[in-house]
C-alpha cells in the first residue's frame, strides 16, 4: 500500500514537471480570420518539424487579436489591417511594443460568367451592386439580364476583406446569395450567366472571368505592388521583435522560407517572396 | 441418507451439488440481477437525460437574447445584420424561409410518397415490394452533403438552363432535394400503416361491390389516415431540420420572395443561418445568443411536430388493434 502511494506521488510529480516544461513550449496565436488559414497551415508544418511545441491558433477577428496582444494573452496577433492608433497607444501604455511582420498580400478578385461582356467595374459600381442599388447588367453596359450577386458567408475572412474594400460597413442587400466556400462560389459563377462574386486571387482561372477594378487587372503582380485597389498586407504582430531563435521568431519569419511561400500561395494569397 | 443412495444409483458421477444456494451465491444472483437492471436503466435514461440537457442548454443560451432585445424585432423585422455596427436581429425572413422550403418540399413529396406506399402495399406483388422498398429506404442513407453537391452542381445549372431562371440555388431547388430526402421516411411509415389495415375491411368493401380503386381510396386510406398523417409529420421534421442541403441549395438570401409564391427566388432557413453564422460569433455575444434564439424556435417547432406525430402514431396503433 505504502509502495503504491509512493509510485503515485512519483507519477504525479513527473506529470506535473512535464506540464511545466511543456508550458514553455506553447505558442498562443490569436486574431484575424483572414490570416487564420495561413497560421493554421504554418502550425501544421511546425508540428512536423517541432512535434513537442504546442501552437494554438484562435480565429476571432483582428480587433480581438490586437486586444489579446495588449493584454499579453497571446504571443502573436494576426491582423488583416494595421493597428489603430488607440490600440497602439493602449499597448504602449501597458509596456507592450507592437512590431508588425507583413507576411503576405491579400487580393480579392471579382469574377463573372465567361459569357458576360462587362470587363471592368469601379469600386463604386461594386458597392451599388452589393447594396442592391443596381440590379441589372444593362445599367453597367452589359446585356439585359438580372444580376445574381453572390457573397461568401459572413464568417469568412474573404467576406471580411470584401466588406473592408467595397461595402465600407454598408449593409448588403437582402437579395444577395451566400455560399460557404471559395470553390463553391467559383462553381456557382461558372454555371450562372448573370452571376457576380468575389474570391481570393488563388481561385481566378480560365473557367470564370476576372474583372478589372478601377481599371486594374487583378494579378499577383498588381496585388503584390498595391496598384490593384483591393489588395492589402496581412500582418503578424509581436511584442517587440521576437528574440532570435525562439519559436515566436521562427513562426514570424517562416513566410520567408520556400515552404512558407508554398503555403501562402496554396491558401490563395500572394507571397512577398519569389522562389 | 435416502437421497444420497438414489443419486449414487442412478448417476454415479453426477454433480452432487446441493440444490440450495449458499448465502454468497444467493447474494451474487441478487447483485447481478439488480446491477443488470440498473445499468440498463442508466443507459436508457442517459438518452432521456441528453435530450433534457440539450433543451436546457439551448434555452439557457437563447433566452437571454429575448430578455435583452425583446421579441418584437425578432419576429417582425426582416433585417438580419447581427454583425453591423448597430446590429439588427430581425428573423422574420429566416423563419418564413424555413416554413417555405418545408411546405414546398411536402407538396412535392407527399402525393408521390403516398401513391408509392399504396402501390407497394396494395398493388404490386410481394416479391417486387421486397425489392423496391429497400431501394427507397436507401435514399435515407445518402449523406446530406452529397445531396448538397448534387443540388449545386447538377440541379442548379439544370434549373437555369431549362427554365431560364436567373439563379439556380433557390427555394425550389432546396424543396426538390428536401422532398427526395423526406420520401423514404414518408413511404416507409405510410406503407406500414396501410399494410396494418386488416383484411376484413378490404373484403367487406369488395363484398359491398366496391372496385379496387374505391376500396383503396375510400376505405383503406381513410382507415389508415392516422399513420399517414404521422408519416407526413415525420417527413416534415426531416425537412425542417435538414441543414447542409439547404445551406448549399437555397442560396441563403435573407429575403421573403415577392410575390410570395415565387419559389424561384433564393431564401434562407433557420438551420442554414445557425450553421453559417456560428463560426464567427464570439461566445456569449448578442449574435451568438441570437443564433440560440433561432435554435429555440426550431426546437419548439420540431417538438410540437413530434408530439403531433406521436399522437397520430398512437391512435394508428389503437385503430389496428381495435379491429
Coordinates of C-alpha atoms in Angstrom, one line a residue:
Chain A
X1 CA 0.0 0.0 0.0
X2 CA 2.7 2.4 1.0
X3 CA 4.7 1.5 -2.1
X4 CA 1.7 2.2 -4.3
X5 CA 1.2 5.6 -2.7
X6 CA 4.9 6.4 -3.3
X7 CA 4.6 5.4 -7.0
X8 CA 1.5 7.5 -7.4
X9 CA 3.3 10.6 -6.0
X10 CA 6.2 9.9 -8.3
X11 CA 4.0 9.7 -11.3
X12 CA 2.0 12.8 -10.4
X13 CA 5.3 14.7 -9.9
X14 CA 6.6 13.5 -13.3
X15 CA 3.3 14.6 -15.0
X16 CA 3.5 18.0 -13.3
X17 CA 7.1 18.5 -14.3
X18 CA 6.3 17.5 -17.9
X19 CA 3.5 20.0 -18.0
X20 CA 5.8 22.7 -16.6
X21 CA 8.3 22.2 -19.3
X22 CA 5.6 22.0 -22.0
X23 CA 4.3 25.3 -20.8
X24 CA 7.5 26.9 -22.1
X25 CA 6.9 25.4 -25.5
X26 CA 3.5 26.7 -26.3
X27 CA 2.6 29.5 -28.7
X28 CA -0.6 31.4 -28.5
X29 CA -1.8 32.9 -31.7
X30 CA -5.0 34.9 -31.9
X31 CA -6.7 37.3 -34.3
X32 CA -7.9 37.7 -37.9
X33 CA -10.0 35.1 -39.7
X34 CA -8.3 36.1 -42.9
X35 CA -4.8 35.3 -41.7
X36 CA -6.1 32.3 -39.8
X37 CA -5.8 29.8 -42.6
X38 CA -2.1 30.7 -43.1
X39 CA -1.3 30.4 -39.4
X40 CA -3.1 27.1 -39.4
X41 CA -1.0 25.8 -42.3
X42 CA 2.2 27.1 -40.7
X43 CA 1.2 25.4 -37.5
X44 CA 0.8 22.1 -39.3
X45 CA 4.2 22.5 -40.9
X46 CA 5.6 23.3 -37.5
X47 CA 4.0 20.3 -35.8
X48 CA 6.1 18.1 -38.1
X49 CA 9.4 20.0 -37.5
X50 CA 8.8 20.6 -33.8
X51 CA 6.5 17.9 -32.5
X52 CA 6.8 18.9 -28.8
X53 CA 5.7 22.5 -29.4
X54 CA 2.0 23.2 -28.8
X55 CA 0.7 26.0 -31.0
X56 CA -2.9 27.3 -30.5
X57 CA -4.5 29.4 -33.3
X58 CA -7.7 31.2 -32.3
X59 CA -9.5 33.0 -35.1
X60 CA -11.7 35.7 -33.7
X61 CA -11.0 38.8 -35.7
X62 CA -8.2 41.4 -36.0
X63 CA -9.6 43.5 -33.2
X64 CA -9.6 40.6 -30.7
X65 CA -6.1 39.8 -31.8
X66 CA -4.9 43.3 -31.0
X67 CA -6.7 43.3 -27.7
X68 CA -5.1 39.9 -26.8
X69 CA -1.6 41.2 -27.6
X70 CA -2.2 44.3 -25.5
X71 CA -3.4 42.1 -22.6
X72 CA -0.4 39.7 -23.1
X73 CA -3.0 36.9 -23.7
X74 CA -1.2 35.8 -26.9
X75 CA 2.3 35.7 -28.2
X76 CA 1.4 36.6 -31.8
X77 CA -1.6 38.6 -33.0
X78 CA -2.9 38.0 -36.5
X79 CA -4.3 41.1 -38.2
X80 CA -5.6 41.8 -41.6
X81 CA -5.1 45.6 -41.1
X82 CA -2.5 47.7 -39.3
X83 CA -3.1 48.6 -35.7
X84 CA -5.3 51.5 -35.0
X85 CA -3.9 54.5 -33.1
X86 CA -5.8 53.7 -29.9
X87 CA -4.8 50.1 -29.9
X88 CA -1.2 51.1 -30.4
X89 CA -1.4 53.7 -27.5
X90 CA -3.1 51.1 -25.2
X91 CA -0.3 48.7 -26.0
X92 CA 2.5 51.2 -25.3
X93 CA 0.7 52.3 -22.0
X94 CA 1.0 48.7 -20.9
X95 CA 4.7 48.4 -21.9
X96 CA 3.9 46.4 -25.0
X97 CA 5.8 47.4 -28.1
X98 CA 3.8 46.1 -31.2
X99 CA 6.0 45.1 -34.1
X100 CA 4.5 44.3 -37.5
X101 CA 5.5 41.4 -39.8
X102 CA 3.8 41.7 -43.2
X103 CA 3.7 38.0 -44.2
X104 CA 1.6 38.1 -47.4
X105 CA -0.6 40.1 -49.6
X106 CA -4.4 39.6 -49.8
X107 CA -6.2 40.4 -53.0
X108 CA -9.9 39.9 -53.7
X109 CA -10.9 39.3 -57.3
X110 CA -14.3 40.0 -58.8
X111 CA -15.4 37.1 -61.1
X112 CA -18.3 36.9 -63.5
X113 CA -19.6 34.3 -66.0
X114 CA -17.2 34.0 -69.1
X115 CA -20.1 35.0 -71.4
X116 CA -20.5 38.3 -69.7
X117 CA -19.3 41.2 -71.9
X118 CA -18.6 43.5 -69.0
X119 CA -14.8 43.8 -68.4
X120 CA -14.4 46.4 -65.8
X121 CA -16.2 47.8 -62.7
X122 CA -15.3 50.6 -60.3
X123 CA -15.4 50.1 -56.5
X124 CA -18.4 52.4 -56.5
X125 CA -20.3 50.2 -59.0
X126 CA -19.4 47.1 -57.0
X127 CA -20.8 48.9 -53.9
X128 CA -24.0 49.7 -55.8
X129 CA -24.4 46.0 -56.9
X130 CA -24.0 44.6 -53.5
X131 CA -26.1 47.2 -51.7
X132 CA -28.9 46.4 -54.3
X133 CA -28.9 49.8 -55.9
X134 CA -28.0 48.2 -59.3
X135 CA -29.9 45.1 -60.2
X136 CA -29.4 44.6 -63.9
X137 CA -26.3 44.2 -66.1
X138 CA -27.9 46.7 -68.5
X139 CA -27.1 49.5 -66.1
X140 CA -23.4 48.6 -66.3
X141 CA -23.1 48.4 -70.1
X142 CA -24.0 44.6 -70.2
X143 CA -27.0 42.7 -71.6
X144 CA -30.5 43.0 -70.2
X145 CA -30.0 40.3 -67.5
X146 CA -30.7 40.4 -63.8
X147 CA -27.6 40.5 -61.6
X148 CA -27.1 37.4 -59.3
X149 CA -24.7 38.8 -56.7
X150 CA -23.1 36.1 -54.6
X151 CA -21.2 36.7 -51.4
X152 CA -19.1 34.5 -49.1
X153 CA -20.7 33.6 -45.7
X154 CA -20.2 36.3 -43.1
X155 CA -17.9 34.2 -41.0
X156 CA -15.2 34.0 -43.7
X157 CA -12.1 36.1 -43.9
X158 CA -12.8 36.8 -47.6
X159 CA -16.1 38.4 -46.7
X160 CA -14.3 40.5 -44.1
X161 CA -11.9 41.7 -46.8
X162 CA -14.6 42.4 -49.3
X163 CA -16.6 44.3 -46.6
X164 CA -13.5 46.3 -45.9
X165 CA -12.7 47.2 -49.6
X166 CA -16.1 47.6 -51.1
X167 CA -19.0 47.7 -48.6
X168 CA -17.3 50.2 -46.3
X169 CA -19.6 48.9 -43.5
X170 CA -22.8 49.5 -45.6
X171 CA -25.3 46.6 -45.4
X172 CA -25.5 44.0 -48.2
X173 CA -28.9 43.9 -49.9
X174 CA -31.4 41.2 -48.8
X175 CA -31.3 39.6 -52.3
X176 CA -27.5 38.7 -52.0
X177 CA -26.9 35.0 -52.0
X178 CA -24.3 33.4 -49.7
X179 CA -22.1 30.4 -50.2
X180 CA -19.8 28.8 -47.7
X181 CA -16.5 28.3 -49.7
X182 CA -14.4 29.7 -52.5
X183 CA -14.7 26.6 -54.7
X184 CA -18.5 26.6 -54.3
X185 CA -18.7 30.3 -55.2
X186 CA -16.4 29.6 -58.2
X187 CA -18.7 26.8 -59.4
X188 CA -21.9 28.9 -58.9
X189 CA -20.4 31.8 -61.0
X190 CA -19.1 29.3 -63.6
X191 CA -22.6 27.9 -64.2
X192 CA -24.8 31.1 -63.8
X193 CA -24.9 33.6 -66.6
X194 CA -25.8 36.6 -64.6
X195 CA -23.6 35.9 -61.6
X196 CA -21.0 38.1 -60.0
X197 CA -19.0 37.1 -56.9
X198 CA -15.6 37.5 -55.3
X199 CA -12.8 35.0 -54.5
X200 CA -9.3 35.1 -53.3
X201 CA -6.8 35.6 -56.1
X202 CA -5.8 31.9 -56.0
X203 CA -9.3 30.9 -57.3
X204 CA -9.1 33.0 -60.5
X205 CA -8.9 30.7 -63.6
X206 CA -10.0 30.3 -67.2
X207 CA -13.4 29.0 -66.3
X208 CA -14.6 32.3 -64.9
X209 CA -13.8 35.9 -66.0
X210 CA -11.9 38.2 -63.7
X211 CA -12.9 41.8 -63.9
X212 CA -10.7 44.9 -63.8
X213 CA -11.4 47.0 -60.8
X214 CA -10.8 50.7 -61.2
X215 CA -9.1 49.8 -64.5
X216 CA -6.5 47.5 -62.9
X217 CA -6.5 43.8 -63.8
X218 CA -6.0 41.6 -60.7
X219 CA -2.8 39.5 -60.9
X220 CA -0.1 38.5 -58.4
X221 CA 2.0 41.5 -59.6
X222 CA -0.7 44.2 -59.3
X223 CA -1.8 42.8 -55.9
X224 CA 1.8 42.5 -54.6
X225 CA 2.7 46.1 -55.7
X226 CA -0.6 47.5 -54.5
X227 CA -1.9 49.0 -57.7
X228 CA -4.9 46.7 -57.6
X229 CA -7.4 48.6 -55.3
X230 CA -8.5 45.5 -53.4
X231 CA -5.2 44.4 -52.0
X232 CA -3.8 44.7 -48.6
X233 CA -0.9 43.3 -46.5
X234 CA -1.6 40.7 -43.8
X235 CA 0.3 41.1 -40.6
X236 CA 1.5 39.2 -37.6
X237 CA 2.1 41.4 -34.6
X238 CA 4.5 40.6 -31.7
X239 CA 5.6 42.4 -28.6
X240 CA 8.9 43.8 -29.7
X241 CA 10.9 41.9 -32.3
X242 CA 11.0 38.3 -31.1
X243 CA 14.2 37.0 -29.6
X244 CA 16.1 35.3 -32.4
X245 CA 15.8 31.5 -32.4
X246 CA 12.7 31.4 -30.2
X247 CA 9.6 29.7 -31.5
X248 CA 7.9 33.0 -31.9
X249 CA 10.7 34.2 -34.1
X250 CA 10.7 31.1 -36.2
X251 CA 7.0 31.4 -36.8
X252 CA 7.2 35.1 -37.8
X253 CA 9.9 34.5 -40.4
X254 CA 8.5 31.3 -41.7
X255 CA 6.9 33.2 -44.6
X256 CA 10.4 34.0 -45.9
X257 CA 11.1 30.3 -46.5
X258 CA 10.3 28.4 -49.6
X259 CA 7.8 26.1 -47.7
X260 CA 6.2 29.2 -46.3
X261 CA 5.8 30.7 -49.7
X262 CA 4.2 27.5 -51.0
X263 CA 1.7 27.5 -48.1
X264 CA 0.8 31.2 -48.7
X265 CA 0.2 30.5 -52.4
X266 CA -1.8 27.4 -51.7
X267 CA -4.1 29.3 -49.4
X268 CA -4.9 31.8 -52.2
X269 CA -2.8 34.7 -51.1
X270 CA 0.1 36.5 -52.7
X271 CA 3.5 35.9 -51.1
X272 CA 6.1 38.6 -50.7
X273 CA 9.0 36.3 -51.7
X274 CA 9.8 34.9 -55.1
X275 CA 11.4 31.5 -55.2
Chain B
X1 CA -29.2 -40.9 3.5
X2 CA -32.1 -41.8 1.3
X3 CA -31.3 -39.0 -1.1
X4 CA -27.6 -40.0 -1.4
X5 CA -28.4 -43.5 -2.2
X6 CA -30.8 -42.6 -5.0
X7 CA -28.2 -40.4 -6.6
X8 CA -25.5 -42.9 -6.3
X9 CA -27.7 -45.5 -8.0
X10 CA -28.8 -43.6 -11.0
X11 CA -25.9 -41.4 -11.8
X12 CA -22.7 -42.4 -10.1
X13 CA -20.6 -39.4 -11.3
X14 CA -23.2 -36.7 -11.2
X15 CA -22.5 -33.4 -9.7
X16 CA -23.7 -33.7 -6.1
X17 CA -24.0 -30.0 -5.6
X18 CA -26.7 -29.1 -3.2
X19 CA -29.8 -27.6 -4.7
X20 CA -30.0 -25.0 -2.0
X21 CA -27.8 -21.9 -2.8
X22 CA -25.2 -20.8 -0.4
X23 CA -25.5 -17.3 1.1
X24 CA -22.8 -16.0 -1.3
X25 CA -24.4 -17.5 -4.4
X26 CA -27.7 -16.1 -3.3
X27 CA -26.2 -12.6 -2.9
X28 CA -24.4 -12.9 -6.2
X29 CA -27.6 -13.6 -8.1
X30 CA -29.3 -10.8 -6.3
X31 CA -26.5 -8.4 -7.1
X32 CA -26.2 -9.3 -10.7
X33 CA -30.0 -9.1 -11.2
X34 CA -30.1 -5.6 -9.8
X35 CA -26.9 -4.4 -11.3
X36 CA -28.1 -5.6 -14.7
X37 CA -31.4 -3.8 -14.2
X38 CA -29.7 -0.7 -13.0
X39 CA -27.2 -0.5 -15.9
X40 CA -29.9 -1.0 -18.5
X41 CA -31.9 1.7 -16.8
X42 CA -28.9 4.0 -16.7
X43 CA -28.2 3.5 -20.4
X44 CA -31.8 4.2 -21.4
X45 CA -32.1 7.1 -19.0
X46 CA -29.0 8.7 -20.3
X47 CA -30.7 9.2 -23.7
X48 CA -33.6 11.0 -21.9
X49 CA -31.0 13.0 -20.0
X50 CA -29.2 14.0 -23.2
X51 CA -32.5 15.4 -24.7
X52 CA -33.2 17.2 -21.5
X53 CA -29.7 18.7 -21.4
X54 CA -30.0 19.9 -25.0
X55 CA -33.2 21.6 -24.2
X56 CA -31.7 23.1 -21.1
X57 CA -28.6 24.3 -22.9
X58 CA -30.3 25.8 -25.9
X59 CA -32.8 27.7 -23.7
X60 CA -30.1 28.8 -21.3
X61 CA -28.1 30.3 -24.1
X62 CA -31.0 31.6 -26.1
X63 CA -33.4 33.1 -23.6
X64 CA -31.0 36.0 -22.6
X65 CA -31.4 37.2 -26.1
X66 CA -35.2 37.6 -25.8
X67 CA -34.6 39.2 -22.4
X68 CA -32.2 41.8 -23.8
X69 CA -33.7 42.5 -27.2
X70 CA -37.4 41.6 -26.7
X71 CA -39.4 39.6 -29.2
X72 CA -40.9 42.3 -31.4
X73 CA -38.0 42.9 -33.6
X74 CA -37.0 39.2 -33.8
X75 CA -40.4 38.2 -35.1
X76 CA -41.5 41.2 -37.2
X77 CA -38.4 42.6 -38.8
X78 CA -36.7 41.2 -41.9
X79 CA -33.4 43.0 -41.2
X80 CA -30.8 40.4 -40.2
X81 CA -27.5 42.2 -39.7
X82 CA -26.1 40.8 -36.5
X83 CA -22.5 42.0 -37.1
X84 CA -23.3 45.5 -38.2
X85 CA -22.2 48.4 -36.1
X86 CA -25.8 48.8 -35.0
X87 CA -26.8 45.1 -35.0
X88 CA -30.3 44.2 -36.2
X89 CA -31.9 40.9 -35.3
X90 CA -35.0 40.5 -37.5
X91 CA -35.5 36.8 -38.1
X92 CA -38.9 37.0 -39.9
X93 CA -37.4 36.3 -43.3
X94 CA -35.4 33.4 -41.9
X95 CA -38.3 31.7 -40.1
X96 CA -40.5 32.2 -43.2
X97 CA -37.8 30.8 -45.4
X98 CA -37.7 27.6 -43.3
X99 CA -41.5 27.2 -43.5
X100 CA -41.4 27.9 -47.2
X101 CA -39.0 25.2 -48.2
X102 CA -40.6 22.7 -45.8
X103 CA -44.1 23.2 -47.1
X104 CA -42.9 23.2 -50.7
X105 CA -41.0 20.0 -50.1
X106 CA -44.1 18.4 -48.6
X107 CA -46.2 19.5 -51.5
X108 CA -43.8 17.7 -53.8
X109 CA -43.1 14.7 -51.6
X110 CA -46.5 13.7 -50.1
X111 CA -48.5 12.8 -53.2
X112 CA -45.6 10.8 -54.6
X113 CA -44.9 9.1 -51.3
X114 CA -48.5 8.1 -50.5
X115 CA -49.1 6.8 -54.0
X116 CA -45.8 4.8 -53.7
X117 CA -47.0 3.4 -50.3
X118 CA -50.3 2.4 -51.8
X119 CA -48.6 0.8 -54.8
X120 CA -46.2 -1.1 -52.6
X121 CA -48.8 -2.4 -50.1
X122 CA -51.9 -2.9 -52.3
X123 CA -50.9 -3.5 -55.9
X124 CA -47.5 -4.9 -56.5
X125 CA -46.5 -8.5 -55.8
X126 CA -44.7 -9.3 -52.6
X127 CA -41.5 -10.1 -54.4
X128 CA -41.2 -6.7 -56.2
X129 CA -42.2 -4.9 -53.0
X130 CA -39.4 -6.5 -51.1
X131 CA -37.1 -5.4 -53.9
X132 CA -38.3 -1.8 -54.2
X133 CA -38.8 -0.8 -50.5
X134 CA -35.1 -1.3 -49.5
X135 CA -34.1 0.8 -52.5
X136 CA -36.4 3.6 -51.5
X137 CA -35.1 3.4 -47.9
X138 CA -31.5 3.5 -49.3
X139 CA -32.3 7.2 -50.2
X140 CA -32.1 7.9 -46.4
X141 CA -28.6 6.5 -46.3
X142 CA -27.1 9.0 -48.7
X143 CA -25.2 11.7 -46.8
X144 CA -26.8 15.1 -47.0
X145 CA -23.6 16.8 -48.2
X146 CA -23.8 14.5 -51.3
X147 CA -27.4 15.8 -51.9
X148 CA -26.0 19.3 -51.5
X149 CA -23.3 18.8 -54.1
X150 CA -26.0 17.4 -56.4
X151 CA -28.1 20.5 -55.8
X152 CA -25.3 22.9 -56.6
X153 CA -23.5 21.2 -59.4
X154 CA -26.4 19.4 -61.2
X155 CA -29.8 20.7 -60.3
X156 CA -28.9 24.4 -60.1
X157 CA -27.4 24.6 -63.7
X158 CA -30.3 22.4 -64.9
X159 CA -33.0 24.8 -63.5
X160 CA -31.2 27.7 -65.0
X161 CA -30.8 26.1 -68.5
X162 CA -34.3 24.5 -68.7
X163 CA -36.5 27.1 -67.0
X164 CA -34.4 30.2 -67.7
X165 CA -34.1 31.1 -64.1
X166 CA -31.5 33.8 -63.2
X167 CA -30.4 31.8 -60.2
X168 CA -30.5 28.0 -59.7
X169 CA -29.9 27.9 -56.0
X170 CA -33.3 28.9 -54.7
X171 CA -36.3 27.8 -52.7
X172 CA -37.4 25.4 -55.5
X173 CA -34.0 23.7 -55.7
X174 CA -33.9 23.2 -51.9
X175 CA -37.5 22.0 -51.8
X176 CA -36.9 19.4 -54.5
X177 CA -33.9 18.0 -52.7
X178 CA -35.7 18.0 -49.4
X179 CA -38.6 16.2 -51.0
X180 CA -36.3 13.5 -52.2
X181 CA -34.8 13.2 -48.7
X182 CA -38.2 13.1 -47.0
X183 CA -39.5 10.4 -49.3
X184 CA -38.1 7.3 -47.6
X185 CA -39.5 8.4 -44.2
X186 CA -43.0 9.1 -45.5
X187 CA -43.1 6.0 -47.8
X188 CA -41.9 3.6 -45.1
X189 CA -44.2 4.8 -42.3
X190 CA -47.3 5.2 -44.6
X191 CA -46.7 1.8 -46.1
X192 CA -46.6 0.1 -42.7
X193 CA -49.8 1.8 -41.6
X194 CA -51.6 0.9 -44.8
X195 CA -50.5 -2.7 -44.6
X196 CA -51.6 -2.8 -41.0
X197 CA -55.3 -2.3 -42.1
X198 CA -56.9 -5.7 -41.8
X199 CA -58.0 -8.0 -44.5
X200 CA -61.6 -7.9 -43.1
X201 CA -62.0 -4.3 -44.0
X202 CA -61.0 -4.8 -47.6
X203 CA -63.1 -7.9 -48.0
X204 CA -66.1 -6.1 -46.6
X205 CA -65.5 -3.4 -49.2
X206 CA -65.2 -5.8 -52.1
X207 CA -68.3 -7.7 -50.7
X208 CA -70.3 -4.5 -51.0
X209 CA -69.4 -4.3 -54.6
X210 CA -66.6 -1.6 -54.4
X211 CA -63.9 -1.6 -57.1
X212 CA -60.3 -1.9 -56.2
X213 CA -59.8 1.8 -56.8
X214 CA -62.8 2.6 -54.5
X215 CA -61.5 0.2 -51.9
X216 CA -58.1 1.7 -51.8
X217 CA -59.1 5.4 -51.9
X218 CA -62.3 5.4 -49.9
X219 CA -61.8 2.6 -47.4
X220 CA -58.1 1.7 -46.9
X221 CA -56.6 5.2 -47.0
X222 CA -59.2 6.8 -44.7
X223 CA -58.8 3.9 -42.3
X224 CA -55.0 4.3 -42.3
X225 CA -55.2 8.1 -42.0
X226 CA -53.6 8.4 -38.6
X227 CA -50.5 6.5 -39.7
X228 CA -50.3 8.5 -42.9
X229 CA -50.5 11.8 -41.1
X230 CA -47.8 10.7 -38.7
X231 CA -45.7 9.7 -41.7
X232 CA -46.2 13.2 -43.2
X233 CA -45.3 14.9 -39.9
X234 CA -42.1 12.8 -39.6
X235 CA -41.2 13.8 -43.2
X236 CA -41.8 17.4 -42.3
X237 CA -39.4 17.1 -39.3
X238 CA -36.8 15.7 -41.6
X239 CA -37.2 18.6 -44.0
X240 CA -37.2 21.4 -41.4
X241 CA -34.2 20.1 -39.5
X242 CA -32.1 19.5 -42.5
X243 CA -29.1 21.8 -42.6
X244 CA -26.3 21.0 -45.1
X245 CA -28.6 20.7 -48.1
X246 CA -30.4 23.9 -47.6
X247 CA -27.2 25.7 -46.8
X248 CA -25.9 24.7 -50.2
X249 CA -29.1 24.7 -52.3
X250 CA -31.3 27.5 -51.1
X251 CA -29.0 30.5 -51.9
X252 CA -29.2 31.9 -48.4
X253 CA -30.5 35.3 -49.5
X254 CA -32.2 36.9 -46.4
X255 CA -35.5 37.8 -48.1
X256 CA -39.1 36.8 -48.3
X257 CA -39.9 36.1 -52.0
X258 CA -42.1 38.6 -53.6
X259 CA -44.6 37.8 -55.0
X260 CA -45.0 35.3 -52.2
X261 CA -45.5 32.2 -54.4
X262 CA -42.3 32.7 -56.4
X263 CA -40.2 29.7 -55.4
X264 CA -37.5 30.6 -57.9
X265 CA -36.1 33.2 -55.6
X266 CA -33.4 32.3 -53.1
X267 CA -34.3 32.1 -49.4
X268 CA -32.5 31.5 -46.1
X269 CA -33.6 29.0 -43.5
X270 CA -33.1 28.8 -39.7
X271 CA -30.8 25.8 -39.8
X272 CA -28.6 27.4 -42.5
X273 CA -28.3 30.6 -40.6
X274 CA -27.1 28.8 -37.5
X275 CA -24.6 26.7 -39.4
X276 CA -23.3 29.6 -41.5
X277 CA -23.1 32.2 -38.7
X278 CA -21.9 30.2 -35.8
X279 CA -18.2 30.1 -36.9
X280 CA -17.6 33.8 -36.4
X281 CA -19.5 34.6 -33.3
X282 CA -17.8 35.4 -30.1
X283 CA -19.2 33.3 -27.2
X284 CA -22.0 35.0 -25.3
X285 CA -22.2 37.9 -27.7
X286 CA -25.7 39.1 -28.8
X287 CA -25.1 37.4 -32.2
X288 CA -24.2 34.1 -30.5
X289 CA -27.3 34.3 -28.3
X290 CA -29.5 35.3 -31.3
X291 CA -28.4 32.0 -33.0
X292 CA -29.5 30.1 -30.0
X293 CA -32.8 32.0 -30.0
X294 CA -33.3 30.7 -33.6
X295 CA -32.4 27.3 -32.2
X296 CA -35.2 27.7 -29.6
X297 CA -37.7 28.4 -32.3
X298 CA -36.5 25.4 -34.3
X299 CA -36.6 23.2 -31.2
X300 CA -40.1 24.3 -30.3
X301 CA -41.4 23.7 -33.8
X302 CA -39.9 20.2 -34.1
X303 CA -41.0 19.4 -30.6
X304 CA -44.6 20.3 -31.5
X305 CA -44.4 18.2 -34.6
X306 CA -43.0 15.3 -32.7
X307 CA -46.0 15.4 -30.2
X308 CA -48.4 15.5 -33.2
X309 CA -46.8 12.5 -34.9
X310 CA -46.7 10.6 -31.6
X311 CA -50.4 11.3 -31.1
X312 CA -51.3 10.0 -34.6
X313 CA -49.0 7.1 -34.4
X314 CA -50.6 6.1 -31.1
X315 CA -54.1 6.4 -32.5
X316 CA -53.0 4.4 -35.5
X317 CA -51.8 1.6 -33.2
X318 CA -55.1 1.7 -31.4
X319 CA -57.1 1.5 -34.6
X320 CA -55.3 -1.5 -35.9
X321 CA -55.7 -3.3 -32.6
X322 CA -59.4 -2.4 -32.3
X323 CA -60.4 -4.3 -35.4

